């Protein structure tokens, strides 16, 4: 990291954008801009989240600034980054505010429909859907546990981590920042996960 210590913000951003320099990205997020993120996240509160979650949203905003910054703009990188961090946190606060008014859902849902793209009935809903009486609900929860174990057994460690973030409502960009991966890697992992889930559910439905 020593070679990056004397570089300016714009120079580091250029390394990330033009050379895919992940070490420069790590230096920007975790060292160069660490105090900026803490400063910009101070005083914000996200419903149902702790302070670390707010900081993570700030990191996502910073990541977007690094990705989207254009050196020919009049604004400096720092000004652009502050704007992106604020927007990301405010967006997260609004999303959390909407979610707190939604009814709680006891099932975990992967957004791949069982039948076709026009239906909301997802693969994990297939086994977790509660019936009209307590016995049906117990059966549904037990099937869900079996399915979860089967899924985790067939996923790699990286895929498991991606799935956990995804089921918590994280976007591709957020997962990429949290796992220090590019968005394409996250997208590929989710496609693999969904294919595996599809196969497992189809197999279980025939048993």
PDB file of C-alpha atoms in Angstrom, residues 1 3-4 12-31 63 66 176-177 179-185:
ATOM      1  CA  UNK A   1       0.000   0.000   0.000  1.00  0.00           C
ATOM      2  CA  UNK A   3       3.200   3.175  -3.254  1.00  0.00           C
ATOM      3  CA  UNK A   4      -0.331   4.630  -3.107  1.00  0.00           C
ATOM      4  CA  UNK A  12      -6.023   6.576  -7.548  1.00  0.00           C
ATOM      5  CA  UNK A  13      -9.450   6.669  -9.165  1.00  0.00           C
ATOM      6  CA  UNK A  14      -7.799   6.555 -12.584  1.00  0.00           C
ATOM      7  CA  UNK A  15      -5.885   3.408 -11.587  1.00  0.00           C
ATOM      8  CA  UNK A  16      -9.121   1.750 -10.534  1.00  0.00           C
ATOM      9  CA  UNK A  17     -11.093   2.782 -13.618  1.00  0.00           C
ATOM     10  CA  UNK A  18      -8.440   2.232 -16.278  1.00  0.00           C
ATOM     11  CA  UNK A  19      -6.215  -0.501 -14.838  1.00  0.00           C
ATOM     12  CA  UNK A  20      -8.740  -2.435 -12.686  1.00  0.00           C
ATOM     13  CA  UNK A  21      -6.309  -1.946  -9.811  1.00  0.00           C
ATOM     14  CA  UNK A  22      -8.063  -3.626  -6.870  1.00  0.00           C
ATOM     15  CA  UNK A  23      -5.294  -2.603  -4.463  1.00  0.00           C
ATOM     16  CA  UNK A  24      -5.876   1.040  -5.371  1.00  0.00           C
ATOM     17  CA  UNK A  25      -9.614   0.494  -4.804  1.00  0.00           C
ATOM     18  CA  UNK A  26      -8.939  -1.062  -1.409  1.00  0.00           C
ATOM     19  CA  UNK A  27      -6.627   1.826  -0.477  1.00  0.00           C
ATOM     20  CA  UNK A  28      -9.238   4.422  -1.474  1.00  0.00           C
ATOM     21  CA  UNK A  29     -12.094   2.779   0.413  1.00  0.00           C
ATOM     22  CA  UNK A  30     -10.321   1.513   3.522  1.00  0.00           C
ATOM     23  CA  UNK A  31      -7.555   4.082   4.012  1.00  0.00           C
ATOM     24  CA  UNK A  63     -17.675   2.805  -4.493  1.00  0.00           C
ATOM     25  CA  UNK A  66     -15.071   5.785  -7.758  1.00  0.00           C
ATOM     26  CA  UNK A 176     -19.601  -6.300  -4.512  1.00  0.00           C
ATOM     27  CA  UNK A 177     -18.331  -3.627  -2.123  1.00  0.00           C
ATOM     28  CA  UNK A 179     -17.056  -8.740  -0.535  1.00  0.00           C
ATOM     29  CA  UNK A 180     -14.426  -6.690  -2.423  1.00  0.00           C
ATOM     30  CA  UNK A 181     -15.485  -8.304  -5.723  1.00  0.00           C
ATOM     31  CA  UNK A 182     -16.614  -6.834  -9.029  1.00  0.00           C
ATOM     32  CA  UNK A 183     -20.338  -6.753  -9.850  1.00  0.00           C
ATOM     33  CA  UNK A 184     -19.952  -9.294 -12.672  1.00  0.00           C
ATOM     34  CA  UNK A 185     -18.588 -11.872 -10.209  1.00  0.00           C
TER      35      UNK A 185
END
